[in-house]
Structures are given as C-alpha cells and as structure tokens.
Amino acid sequence: MQLRYAMTGLVVVLSLAGCQRTAYDYSSNANANAGPAPLTAQPVPSVQGGQLPPPTGGSQFPAAPTTTAPMPGAEPGAMAANALDITKESMVGSWRVNGSCDMFLTLTNLGSGSRGGTRGCVGELTAMGSWEVAGKQVLLKDRSGNQLGSVYKTADNRFQGQTSTGQSISLSR
C-alpha cells in the first residue's frame, strides 16, 4: 500500500518538474533573455505607372450570341411524337447519362425546380444543379436556373433529348 502512495507521489513530482513558468520575468537580466535581433528594412524599388499596350491576337473569349434560337425540343410542338407522360416522382433517383456518367435527381426544392446533379459527366451537364417537369419534358437547369437541356420519355426508364448546344442526351436505368 505504501509503495502505491510512493509511486503516486513520484509521478506527481515528475509531472510538475516538467512545468516551468513561461511568463516574461522583468527582474531578470534583459540581455540574457533577449531574442533575435530585429531585421533591418529592405529597400523597395519604385513603382511605375502607365497605360498597358492593347492586347494582341483578339479577344480570348468568343463573342456572345446576338439572338437566342429556340432550343430544339424545348417547345411542345417540337417534342417527339412518341413522348410519354412523366411524373416528377418517377424521375427521382439515379440515371445513367449517355452510358458514361451518372445523374441524380431528388425532390428537394431548389428555386423553381428540384435539386439534381451529375457525377463523371463532361460538357454542359457538369453545371447541372436542378431539374423540373414541364408537360412531357424534363428540363435540366444549371445552378443559376438557366436551362441546360431537356429530355422526353421514349420508353419505360428511357429518356432522349439534347442540351442547349445540341449535344445528345440519353437517360436510362
């Protein structure tokens, strides 16, 4: 029993031995505890001002479109004749896009549509953030609410359509 008390006392003494005061002691010799000498300021070169030359080689960005052509398949009259009825609930879940990437559609509200997204896709579909059902179409939108494309139901668990730039979209499960 006494050995246990002796060991406990030894542990307490050893743990306190590792502690030391870290506050600055004003009574000690200032030169003995002095840190490194301060750095000397470096000269700064003068700054010059003036006009930049005009860029060469034209603009690095393409010109914005001047007219907005209707997206094929976006108007009811342009839909495929065999388009089937769609319910929002039937769209929820995971879809395979063009056989190469995944699209996930939920019922969580996001703006005027529902939250959705893609994984592993390239092109415009990487920016997909929401979707909504409009008539017999599913509208795919970016995170700002701009339409990226649309698809329509051609068979059970199969949708066809295209992006606003004309890229073909095929959804299947």
CSV table of N, CA and C in Angstrom, one decimal:
chain,number,residue,atom,x,y,z
A,1,MET,N,0.8,-1.2,0.0
A,1,MET,CA,0.0,0.0,0.0
A,1,MET,C,0.9,1.3,0.0
A,2,GLN,N,1.9,1.2,0.8
A,2,GLN,CA,2.8,2.4,0.8
A,2,GLN,C,3.5,2.6,-0.5
A,3,LEU,N,3.9,1.5,-1.1
A,3,LEU,CA,4.5,1.6,-2.4
A,3,LEU,C,3.6,2.3,-3.4
A,4,ARG,N,2.3,2.1,-3.4
A,4,ARG,CA,1.4,2.8,-4.3
A,4,ARG,C,1.4,4.3,-4.0
A,5,TYR,N,1.4,4.7,-2.7
A,5,TYR,CA,1.5,6.1,-2.4
A,5,TYR,C,2.8,6.7,-2.9
A,6,ALA,N,3.9,6.0,-2.7
A,6,ALA,CA,5.2,6.5,-3.1
A,6,ALA,C,5.3,6.6,-4.6
A,7,MET,N,4.7,5.7,-5.4
A,7,MET,CA,4.7,5.8,-6.8
A,7,MET,C,3.8,7.0,-7.3
A,8,THR,N,2.7,7.2,-6.6
A,8,THR,CA,1.8,8.3,-7.0
A,8,THR,C,2.5,9.6,-6.7
A,9,GLY,N,3.2,9.7,-5.6
A,9,GLY,CA,3.9,10.9,-5.3
A,9,GLY,C,5.0,11.2,-6.3
A,10,LEU,N,5.7,10.1,-6.7
A,10,LEU,CA,6.8,10.2,-7.7
A,10,LEU,C,6.3,10.7,-9.0
A,11,VAL,N,5.1,10.2,-9.5
A,11,VAL,CA,4.5,10.6,-10.7
A,11,VAL,C,4.1,12.1,-10.7
A,12,VAL,N,3.6,12.5,-9.5
A,12,VAL,CA,3.2,13.9,-9.4
A,12,VAL,C,4.4,14.8,-9.4
A,13,VAL,N,5.5,14.4,-8.7
A,13,VAL,CA,6.7,15.2,-8.7
A,13,VAL,C,7.3,15.3,-10.1
A,14,LEU,N,7.4,14.2,-10.8
A,14,LEU,CA,7.9,14.2,-12.2
A,14,LEU,C,7.1,15.1,-13.1
A,15,SER,N,5.8,15.0,-13.0
A,15,SER,CA,5.0,15.8,-13.9
A,15,SER,C,5.1,17.3,-13.6
A,16,LEU,N,5.3,17.6,-12.3
A,16,LEU,CA,5.4,19.0,-12.0
A,16,LEU,C,6.8,19.5,-12.4
A,17,ALA,N,7.8,18.6,-12.4
A,17,ALA,CA,9.1,19.0,-12.8
A,17,ALA,C,9.2,19.5,-14.2
A,18,GLY,N,8.3,19.0,-15.1
A,18,GLY,CA,8.3,19.4,-16.5
A,18,GLY,C,7.7,20.7,-16.7
A,19,CYS,N,7.0,21.3,-15.7
A,19,CYS,CA,6.3,22.6,-15.8
A,19,CYS,C,7.3,23.6,-15.5
A,20,GLN,N,7.3,24.7,-16.2
A,20,GLN,CA,8.1,25.9,-15.9
A,20,GLN,C,7.3,27.1,-16.3
A,21,ARG,N,7.6,28.2,-15.6
A,21,ARG,CA,6.9,29.4,-15.9
A,21,ARG,C,7.3,30.0,-17.3
A,22,THR,N,6.3,30.3,-18.0
A,22,THR,CA,6.6,30.8,-19.4
A,22,THR,C,6.3,32.3,-19.5
A,23,ALA,N,5.9,33.0,-18.4
A,23,ALA,CA,5.7,34.4,-18.5
A,23,ALA,C,7.0,35.2,-18.5
A,24,TYR,N,7.1,36.4,-19.0
A,24,TYR,CA,8.3,37.1,-19.0
A,24,TYR,C,8.6,37.6,-17.6
A,25,ASP,N,9.9,37.4,-17.2
A,25,ASP,CA,10.3,37.8,-15.9
A,25,ASP,C,11.1,39.1,-16.1
A,26,TYR,N,10.5,40.3,-15.6
A,26,TYR,CA,11.1,41.6,-15.8
A,26,TYR,C,12.3,41.8,-14.8
A,27,SER,N,12.5,40.9,-13.8
A,27,SER,CA,13.6,41.1,-12.9
A,27,SER,C,14.9,40.5,-13.4
A,28,SER,N,14.8,39.7,-14.4
A,28,SER,CA,16.0,39.0,-14.9
A,28,SER,C,16.8,40.0,-15.8
A,29,ASN,N,18.0,39.6,-16.1
A,29,ASN,CA,18.8,40.4,-17.0
A,29,ASN,C,18.2,40.4,-18.4
A,30,ALA,N,18.0,41.6,-18.9
A,30,ALA,CA,17.3,41.7,-20.2
A,30,ALA,C,18.2,41.1,-21.4
A,31,ASN,N,19.5,41.3,-21.3
A,31,ASN,CA,20.4,40.8,-22.3
A,31,ASN,C,20.4,39.3,-22.4
A,32,ALA,N,20.3,38.6,-21.2
A,32,ALA,CA,20.4,37.2,-21.2
A,32,ALA,C,19.2,36.5,-21.9
A,33,ASN,N,18.0,37.1,-21.8
A,33,ASN,CA,16.8,36.5,-22.3
A,33,ASN,C,16.4,37.2,-23.7
A,34,ALA,N,17.3,38.0,-24.2
A,34,ALA,CA,16.9,38.7,-25.4
A,34,ALA,C,16.8,37.8,-26.6
A,35,GLY,N,15.8,38.0,-27.4
A,35,GLY,CA,15.5,37.2,-28.6
A,35,GLY,C,16.4,37.6,-29.7
A,36,PRO,N,16.2,37.2,-30.9
A,36,PRO,CA,17.0,37.5,-32.0
A,36,PRO,C,16.9,39.0,-32.3
A,37,ALA,N,17.9,39.6,-32.9
A,37,ALA,CA,17.9,41.0,-33.2
A,37,ALA,C,16.9,41.3,-34.3
A,38,PRO,N,16.2,42.4,-34.3
A,38,PRO,CA,15.2,42.8,-35.3
A,38,PRO,C,15.9,42.9,-36.7
A,39,LEU,N,15.1,42.5,-37.7
A,39,LEU,CA,15.6,42.6,-39.0
A,39,LEU,C,15.6,44.0,-39.5
A,40,THR,N,16.6,44.3,-40.4
A,40,THR,CA,16.6,45.7,-40.9
A,40,THR,C,15.7,45.7,-42.2
A,41,ALA,N,15.2,46.9,-42.4
A,41,ALA,CA,14.2,47.0,-43.5
A,41,ALA,C,15.0,46.9,-44.8
A,42,GLN,N,14.3,46.3,-45.8
A,42,GLN,CA,14.9,46.2,-47.1
A,42,GLN,C,14.4,47.3,-48.0
A,43,PRO,N,15.2,47.8,-48.9
A,43,PRO,CA,14.7,48.8,-49.8
A,43,PRO,C,13.7,48.3,-50.8
A,44,VAL,N,12.7,49.1,-51.1
A,44,VAL,CA,11.6,48.7,-52.0
A,44,VAL,C,11.8,49.5,-53.3
A,45,PRO,N,11.8,48.8,-54.5
A,45,PRO,CA,12.0,49.5,-55.7
A,45,PRO,C,10.8,50.4,-56.0
A,46,SER,N,11.0,51.4,-56.8
A,46,SER,CA,9.9,52.3,-57.0
A,46,SER,C,8.9,51.7,-58.0
A,47,VAL,N,7.6,52.1,-57.8
A,47,VAL,CA,6.5,51.5,-58.6
A,47,VAL,C,6.3,52.5,-59.8
A,48,GLN,N,6.2,51.9,-61.0
A,48,GLN,CA,6.0,52.7,-62.2
A,48,GLN,C,4.5,52.6,-62.6
A,49,GLY,N,4.0,53.7,-63.2
A,49,GLY,CA,2.6,53.7,-63.6
A,49,GLY,C,2.6,54.0,-65.1
A,50,GLY,N,1.5,53.6,-65.8
A,50,GLY,CA,1.3,53.9,-67.2
A,50,GLY,C,0.3,53.1,-67.8
A,51,GLN,N,0.0,53.3,-69.1
A,51,GLN,CA,-1.0,52.5,-69.8
A,51,GLN,C,-0.4,51.2,-70.3
A,52,LEU,N,-1.2,50.2,-70.2
A,52,LEU,CA,-0.8,48.9,-70.8
A,52,LEU,C,-1.0,48.9,-72.3
A,53,PRO,N,-0.2,48.2,-73.1
A,53,PRO,CA,-0.5,48.2,-74.5
A,53,PRO,C,-1.8,47.4,-74.8
A,54,PRO,N,-2.4,47.6,-75.9
A,54,PRO,CA,-3.6,46.9,-76.3
A,54,PRO,C,-3.3,45.4,-76.4
A,55,PRO,N,-4.2,44.5,-76.1
A,55,PRO,CA,-4.0,43.1,-76.3
A,55,PRO,C,-3.8,42.7,-77.7
A,56,THR,N,-3.0,41.7,-78.0
A,56,THR,CA,-2.7,41.3,-79.3
A,56,THR,C,-3.5,40.0,-79.6
A,57,GLY,N,-3.8,39.7,-80.8
A,57,GLY,CA,-4.4,38.4,-81.2
A,57,GLY,C,-5.9,38.4,-80.9
A,58,GLY,N,-6.6,39.5,-80.7
A,58,GLY,CA,-8.0,39.5,-80.5
A,58,GLY,C,-8.4,39.0,-79.1
A,59,SER,N,-9.7,38.9,-78.9
A,59,SER,CA,-10.2,38.5,-77.6
A,59,SER,C,-10.0,37.0,-77.3
A,60,GLN,N,-9.8,36.7,-76.1
A,60,GLN,CA,-9.6,35.2,-75.7
A,60,GLN,C,-11.0,34.6,-75.5
A,61,PHE,N,-12.1,35.4,-75.5
A,61,PHE,CA,-13.4,34.8,-75.3
A,61,PHE,C,-14.2,35.0,-76.5
A,62,PRO,N,-15.1,34.0,-76.8
A,62,PRO,CA,-15.9,34.1,-78.0
A,62,PRO,C,-17.0,35.2,-77.8
A,63,ALA,N,-17.4,35.7,-78.9
A,63,ALA,CA,-18.5,36.7,-78.9
A,63,ALA,C,-19.8,36.1,-78.4
A,64,ALA,N,-20.5,36.9,-77.6
A,64,ALA,CA,-21.8,36.4,-77.1
A,64,ALA,C,-22.8,36.3,-78.2
A,65,PRO,N,-23.7,35.3,-78.1
A,65,PRO,CA,-24.7,35.2,-79.2
A,65,PRO,C,-25.6,36.4,-79.2
A,66,THR,N,-26.0,36.8,-80.4
A,66,THR,CA,-26.8,38.0,-80.5
A,66,THR,C,-28.3,37.7,-80.5
A,67,THR,N,-28.7,36.5,-81.0
A,67,THR,CA,-30.1,36.0,-81.0
A,67,THR,C,-30.1,34.7,-80.2
A,68,THR,N,-31.2,34.5,-79.6
A,68,THR,CA,-31.4,33.2,-78.9
A,68,THR,C,-32.4,32.4,-79.7
A,69,ALA,N,-31.8,31.4,-80.3
A,69,ALA,CA,-32.6,30.5,-81.1
A,69,ALA,C,-33.3,29.5,-80.1
A,70,PRO,N,-34.6,29.1,-80.4
A,70,PRO,CA,-35.2,28.2,-79.5
A,70,PRO,C,-34.5,26.9,-79.5
A,71,MET,N,-34.4,26.3,-78.3
A,71,MET,CA,-33.7,25.0,-78.2
A,71,MET,C,-34.6,23.9,-78.8
A,72,PRO,N,-34.0,23.1,-79.6
A,72,PRO,CA,-34.8,22.0,-80.2
A,72,PRO,C,-35.3,21.2,-79.1
A,73,GLY,N,-36.6,20.9,-79.2
A,73,GLY,CA,-37.3,20.0,-78.2
A,73,GLY,C,-37.8,20.8,-77.0
A,74,ALA,N,-37.5,22.1,-77.0
A,74,ALA,CA,-38.0,22.9,-75.8
A,74,ALA,C,-39.4,23.4,-76.0
A,75,GLU,N,-39.9,23.4,-77.2
A,75,GLU,CA,-41.3,23.8,-77.4
A,75,GLU,C,-42.2,22.6,-77.6
A,76,PRO,N,-43.4,22.7,-77.1
A,76,PRO,CA,-44.3,21.5,-77.2
A,76,PRO,C,-44.5,21.0,-78.6
A,77,GLY,N,-44.5,21.8,-79.6
A,77,GLY,CA,-44.7,21.4,-81.0
A,77,GLY,C,-43.5,20.6,-81.5
A,78,ALA,N,-42.3,20.8,-80.9
A,78,ALA,CA,-41.1,20.2,-81.4
A,78,ALA,C,-40.8,18.9,-80.7
A,79,MET,N,-41.6,18.5,-79.7
A,79,MET,CA,-41.3,17.2,-79.0
A,79,MET,C,-41.6,16.1,-79.9
A,80,ALA,N,-40.9,15.0,-79.6
A,80,ALA,CA,-41.1,13.7,-80.4
A,80,ALA,C,-42.6,13.3,-80.3
A,81,ALA,N,-43.1,12.8,-81.4
A,81,ALA,CA,-44.5,12.3,-81.4
A,81,ALA,C,-44.8,11.2,-80.4
A,82,ASN,N,-43.8,10.5,-80.1
A,82,ASN,CA,-44.0,9.3,-79.2
A,82,ASN,C,-43.7,9.6,-77.7
A,83,ALA,N,-43.6,10.9,-77.3
A,83,ALA,CA,-43.3,11.3,-75.9
A,83,ALA,C,-44.4,10.8,-75.0
A,84,LEU,N,-43.9,10.2,-73.9
A,84,LEU,CA,-44.9,9.6,-72.9
A,84,LEU,C,-45.0,10.6,-71.8
A,85,ASP,N,-46.1,10.4,-71.0
A,85,ASP,CA,-46.4,11.2,-69.8
A,85,ASP,C,-45.3,11.0,-68.8
A,86,ILE,N,-45.0,12.0,-68.0
A,86,ILE,CA,-43.9,12.0,-67.0
A,86,ILE,C,-44.5,12.5,-65.7
A,87,THR,N,-44.2,11.8,-64.6
A,87,THR,CA,-44.5,12.3,-63.2
A,87,THR,C,-43.1,12.6,-62.6
A,88,LYS,N,-43.2,13.7,-61.7
A,88,LYS,CA,-42.0,14.1,-61.0
A,88,LYS,C,-41.4,12.9,-60.2
A,89,GLU,N,-42.3,12.2,-59.5
A,89,GLU,CA,-41.9,11.2,-58.6
A,89,GLU,C,-41.2,10.0,-59.3
A,90,SER,N,-41.6,9.8,-60.6
A,90,SER,CA,-41.0,8.7,-61.4
A,90,SER,C,-39.5,9.0,-61.8
A,91,MET,N,-39.2,10.3,-61.7
A,91,MET,CA,-37.8,10.7,-62.2
A,91,MET,C,-36.8,10.6,-61.0
A,92,VAL,N,-37.3,10.6,-59.8
A,92,VAL,CA,-36.3,10.6,-58.6
A,92,VAL,C,-35.4,9.4,-58.7
A,93,GLY,N,-34.2,9.7,-58.4
A,93,GLY,CA,-33.2,8.6,-58.3
A,93,GLY,C,-32.0,8.8,-59.2
A,94,SER,N,-31.3,7.7,-59.4
A,94,SER,CA,-30.1,7.7,-60.2
A,94,SER,C,-30.4,7.3,-61.7
A,95,TRP,N,-29.7,8.0,-62.6
A,95,TRP,CA,-29.9,7.8,-64.0
A,95,TRP,C,-28.5,7.7,-64.7
A,96,ARG,N,-28.4,6.8,-65.7
A,96,ARG,CA,-27.1,6.7,-66.4
A,96,ARG,C,-27.3,7.7,-67.6
A,97,VAL,N,-26.3,8.6,-67.8
A,97,VAL,CA,-26.4,9.5,-68.9
A,97,VAL,C,-25.4,9.1,-70.0
A,98,ASN,N,-26.0,8.9,-71.2
A,98,ASN,CA,-25.2,8.5,-72.4
A,98,ASN,C,-24.3,7.3,-72.1
A,99,GLY,N,-24.7,6.5,-71.1
A,99,GLY,CA,-23.9,5.3,-70.8
A,99,GLY,C,-22.5,5.5,-70.2
A,100,SER,N,-22.2,6.8,-69.8
A,100,SER,CA,-20.9,7.1,-69.4
A,100,SER,C,-20.8,7.8,-68.0
A,101,CYS,N,-21.9,8.4,-67.6
A,101,CYS,CA,-21.8,9.2,-66.3
A,101,CYS,C,-23.2,9.1,-65.6
A,102,ASP,N,-23.3,9.6,-64.4
A,102,ASP,CA,-24.5,9.5,-63.6
A,102,ASP,C,-25.2,10.8,-63.4
A,103,MET,N,-26.5,10.8,-63.3
A,103,MET,CA,-27.3,11.9,-62.9
A,103,MET,C,-28.2,11.5,-61.8
A,104,PHE,N,-28.3,12.4,-60.7
A,104,PHE,CA,-29.0,12.1,-59.5
A,104,PHE,C,-30.1,13.2,-59.4
A,105,LEU,N,-31.4,12.8,-59.3
A,105,LEU,CA,-32.5,13.7,-59.2
A,105,LEU,C,-33.2,13.5,-57.9
A,106,THR,N,-33.5,14.5,-57.1
A,106,THR,CA,-34.2,14.4,-55.9
A,106,THR,C,-35.4,15.3,-55.9
A,107,LEU,N,-36.2,15.2,-54.8
A,107,LEU,CA,-37.4,16.1,-54.7
A,107,LEU,C,-37.2,17.3,-53.8
A,108,THR,N,-35.9,17.5,-53.4
A,108,THR,CA,-35.6,18.7,-52.6
A,108,THR,C,-35.7,19.9,-53.4
A,109,ASN,N,-36.5,20.9,-52.9
A,109,ASN,CA,-36.7,22.1,-53.7
A,109,ASN,C,-35.4,22.9,-53.8
A,110,LEU,N,-35.3,23.5,-55.0
A,110,LEU,CA,-34.1,24.4,-55.3
A,110,LEU,C,-34.6,25.4,-56.4
A,111,GLY,N,-35.0,26.6,-55.9
A,111,GLY,CA,-35.5,27.6,-56.8
A,111,GLY,C,-36.9,27.1,-57.3
A,112,SER,N,-37.1,27.2,-58.6
A,112,SER,CA,-38.4,26.8,-59.2
A,112,SER,C,-38.4,25.3,-59.4
A,113,GLY,N,-37.3,24.6,-59.3
A,113,GLY,CA,-37.3,23.1,-59.6
A,113,GLY,C,-36.9,22.3,-58.4
A,114,SER,N,-36.3,21.2,-58.7
A,114,SER,CA,-35.8,20.3,-57.6
A,114,SER,C,-34.3,20.1,-57.8
A,115,ARG,N,-33.6,19.8,-56.7
A,115,ARG,CA,-32.2,19.6,-56.7
A,115,ARG,C,-31.8,18.4,-57.5
A,116,GLY,N,-30.7,18.5,-58.3
A,116,GLY,CA,-30.2,17.4,-59.1
A,116,GLY,C,-28.7,17.7,-59.4
A,117,GLY,N,-28.0,16.7,-59.9
A,117,GLY,CA,-26.6,16.9,-60.2
A,117,GLY,C,-26.1,15.7,-61.0
A,118,THR,N,-24.8,15.9,-61.4
A,118,THR,CA,-24.2,14.8,-62.2
A,118,THR,C,-22.9,14.4,-61.6
A,119,ARG,N,-22.4,13.2,-61.9
A,119,ARG,CA,-21.1,12.8,-61.5
A,119,ARG,C,-20.4,12.1,-62.7
A,120,GLY,N,-19.2,12.6,-63.0
A,120,GLY,CA,-18.4,12.0,-64.1
A,120,GLY,C,-18.8,12.5,-65.5
A,121,CYS,N,-19.7,13.4,-65.6
A,121,CYS,CA,-20.1,13.9,-66.9
A,121,CYS,C,-19.2,15.0,-67.4
A,122,VAL,N,-19.2,15.2,-68.7
A,122,VAL,CA,-18.4,16.3,-69.2
A,122,VAL,C,-19.3,17.2,-70.0
A,123,GLY,N,-18.8,18.4,-70.3
A,123,GLY,CA,-19.6,19.4,-71.1
A,123,GLY,C,-20.5,20.1,-70.2
A,124,GLU,N,-21.6,20.5,-70.8
A,124,GLU,CA,-22.6,21.4,-70.1
A,124,GLU,C,-23.2,20.7,-68.8
A,125,LEU,N,-23.4,19.4,-68.9
A,125,LEU,CA,-24.1,18.7,-67.8
A,125,LEU,C,-23.3,18.8,-66.5
A,126,THR,N,-22.0,19.1,-66.5
A,126,THR,CA,-21.3,19.3,-65.2
A,126,THR,C,-21.8,20.4,-64.4
A,127,ALA,N,-22.5,21.4,-65.0
A,127,ALA,CA,-23.0,22.5,-64.3
A,127,ALA,C,-24.5,22.3,-63.8
A,128,MET,N,-25.0,21.1,-64.0
A,128,MET,CA,-26.4,20.9,-63.7
A,128,MET,C,-26.6,21.0,-62.2
A,129,GLY,N,-27.7,21.7,-61.8
A,129,GLY,CA,-27.9,21.9,-60.4
A,129,GLY,C,-29.4,21.6,-60.0
A,130,SER,N,-30.3,21.7,-61.0
A,130,SER,CA,-31.7,21.5,-60.7
A,130,SER,C,-32.4,20.9,-62.0
A,131,TRP,N,-33.7,20.5,-61.8
A,131,TRP,CA,-34.5,20.0,-62.8
A,131,TRP,C,-35.9,20.2,-62.5
A,132,GLU,N,-36.8,20.1,-63.5
A,132,GLU,CA,-38.2,20.2,-63.3
A,132,GLU,C,-39.0,19.6,-64.5
A,133,VAL,N,-40.2,19.1,-64.2
A,133,VAL,CA,-41.0,18.5,-65.2
A,133,VAL,C,-41.9,19.6,-65.8
A,134,ALA,N,-41.9,19.8,-67.1
A,134,ALA,CA,-42.8,20.8,-67.8
A,134,ALA,C,-43.5,20.0,-68.9
A,135,GLY,N,-44.8,19.7,-68.7
A,135,GLY,CA,-45.5,19.0,-69.7
A,135,GLY,C,-45.0,17.5,-69.8
A,136,LYS,N,-44.6,17.2,-71.0
A,136,LYS,CA,-44.0,15.9,-71.2
A,136,LYS,C,-42.5,15.9,-71.2
A,137,GLN,N,-41.9,17.0,-70.8
A,137,GLN,CA,-40.4,17.1,-70.8
A,137,GLN,C,-39.9,17.3,-69.4
A,138,VAL,N,-38.6,16.9,-69.3
A,138,VAL,CA,-37.8,17.2,-68.1
A,138,VAL,C,-36.8,18.2,-68.5
A,139,LEU,N,-36.8,19.4,-67.8
A,139,LEU,CA,-35.9,20.5,-68.1
A,139,LEU,C,-34.7,20.4,-67.1
A,140,LEU,N,-33.5,20.4,-67.7
A,140,LEU,CA,-32.3,20.3,-66.9
A,140,LEU,C,-31.8,21.7,-66.8
A,141,LYS,N,-31.4,22.2,-65.6
A,141,LYS,CA,-31.0,23.6,-65.4
A,141,LYS,C,-29.7,23.6,-64.6
A,142,ASP,N,-29.0,24.7,-64.8
A,142,ASP,CA,-27.7,24.9,-64.1
A,142,ASP,C,-28.1,25.5,-62.7
A,143,ARG,N,-27.1,25.8,-61.9
A,143,ARG,CA,-27.3,26.3,-60.5
A,143,ARG,C,-27.9,27.7,-60.5
A,144,SER,N,-27.8,28.4,-61.6
A,144,SER,CA,-28.5,29.7,-61.6
A,144,SER,C,-29.9,29.7,-62.2
A,145,GLY,N,-30.4,28.5,-62.6
A,145,GLY,CA,-31.7,28.4,-63.1
A,145,GLY,C,-31.8,28.5,-64.6
A,146,ASN,N,-30.7,28.6,-65.3
A,146,ASN,CA,-30.7,28.7,-66.8
A,146,ASN,C,-30.8,27.3,-67.3
A,147,GLN,N,-31.6,27.1,-68.4
A,147,GLN,CA,-31.9,25.8,-68.9
A,147,GLN,C,-30.6,25.3,-69.7
A,148,LEU,N,-30.2,24.1,-69.3
A,148,LEU,CA,-29.1,23.4,-70.0
A,148,LEU,C,-29.5,22.5,-71.1
A,149,GLY,N,-30.7,21.9,-70.9
A,149,GLY,CA,-31.2,21.0,-71.9
A,149,GLY,C,-32.5,20.4,-71.5
A,150,SER,N,-33.1,19.5,-72.3
A,150,SER,CA,-34.3,18.9,-71.9
A,150,SER,C,-34.4,17.5,-72.5
A,151,VAL,N,-35.1,16.6,-71.9
A,151,VAL,CA,-35.3,15.2,-72.3
A,151,VAL,C,-36.8,14.9,-72.3
A,152,TYR,N,-37.2,13.9,-73.0
A,152,TYR,CA,-38.6,13.5,-73.0
A,152,TYR,C,-38.6,11.9,-72.9
A,153,LYS,N,-39.6,11.4,-72.4
A,153,LYS,CA,-39.7,9.9,-72.2
A,153,LYS,C,-40.1,9.2,-73.5
A,154,THR,N,-39.2,8.2,-73.8
A,154,THR,CA,-39.5,7.5,-75.0
A,154,THR,C,-39.9,6.0,-74.7
A,155,ALA,N,-39.6,5.6,-73.5
A,155,ALA,CA,-39.9,4.2,-73.1
A,155,ALA,C,-39.8,4.2,-71.6
A,156,ASP,N,-40.3,3.0,-71.0
A,156,ASP,CA,-40.1,2.9,-69.5
A,156,ASP,C,-38.6,3.0,-69.2
A,157,ASN,N,-38.2,3.9,-68.3
A,157,ASN,CA,-36.9,4.1,-67.8
A,157,ASN,C,-35.9,4.5,-68.9
A,158,ARG,N,-36.4,5.2,-69.9
A,158,ARG,CA,-35.6,5.7,-71.0
A,158,ARG,C,-36.1,7.1,-71.5
A,159,PHE,N,-35.1,8.0,-71.6
A,159,PHE,CA,-35.4,9.4,-72.0
A,159,PHE,C,-34.4,9.8,-73.0
A,160,GLN,N,-34.8,10.6,-74.0
A,160,GLN,CA,-34.0,11.2,-75.0
A,160,GLN,C,-34.2,12.7,-75.1
A,161,GLY,N,-33.1,13.4,-75.5
A,161,GLY,CA,-33.2,14.8,-75.6
A,161,GLY,C,-31.8,15.4,-76.0
A,162,GLN,N,-31.7,16.7,-75.7
A,162,GLN,CA,-30.4,17.3,-76.1
A,162,GLN,C,-30.2,18.5,-75.2
A,163,THR,N,-28.9,19.0,-75.2
A,163,THR,CA,-28.5,20.2,-74.4
A,163,THR,C,-28.8,21.4,-75.3
A,164,SER,N,-28.7,22.5,-74.7
A,164,SER,CA,-28.9,23.8,-75.5
A,164,SER,C,-28.0,24.0,-76.6
A,165,THR,N,-26.8,23.3,-76.6
A,165,THR,CA,-25.9,23.4,-77.7
A,165,THR,C,-26.0,22.3,-78.7
A,166,GLY,N,-27.0,21.4,-78.5
A,166,GLY,CA,-27.3,20.3,-79.5
A,166,GLY,C,-26.6,19.0,-79.1
A,167,GLN,N,-26.0,18.9,-78.0
A,167,GLN,CA,-25.4,17.6,-77.6
A,167,GLN,C,-26.5,16.6,-77.2
A,168,SER,N,-26.4,15.4,-77.7
A,168,SER,CA,-27.5,14.4,-77.5
A,168,SER,C,-27.4,13.9,-76.0
A,169,ILE,N,-28.6,13.8,-75.4
A,169,ILE,CA,-28.7,13.2,-74.0
A,169,ILE,C,-29.5,12.0,-74.0
A,170,SER,N,-29.1,11.0,-73.4
A,170,SER,CA,-29.9,9.7,-73.3
A,170,SER,C,-29.8,9.3,-71.8
A,171,LEU,N,-31.0,9.2,-71.1
A,171,LEU,CA,-31.0,8.8,-69.7
A,171,LEU,C,-31.6,7.4,-69.7
A,172,SER,N,-31.0,6.5,-68.9
A,172,SER,CA,-31.6,5.2,-68.7
A,172,SER,C,-31.3,4.7,-67.3
A,173,ARG,N,-32.0,3.6,-66.9
A,173,ARG,CA,-31.7,3.0,-65.6
A,173,ARG,C,-31.8,1.5,-65.8
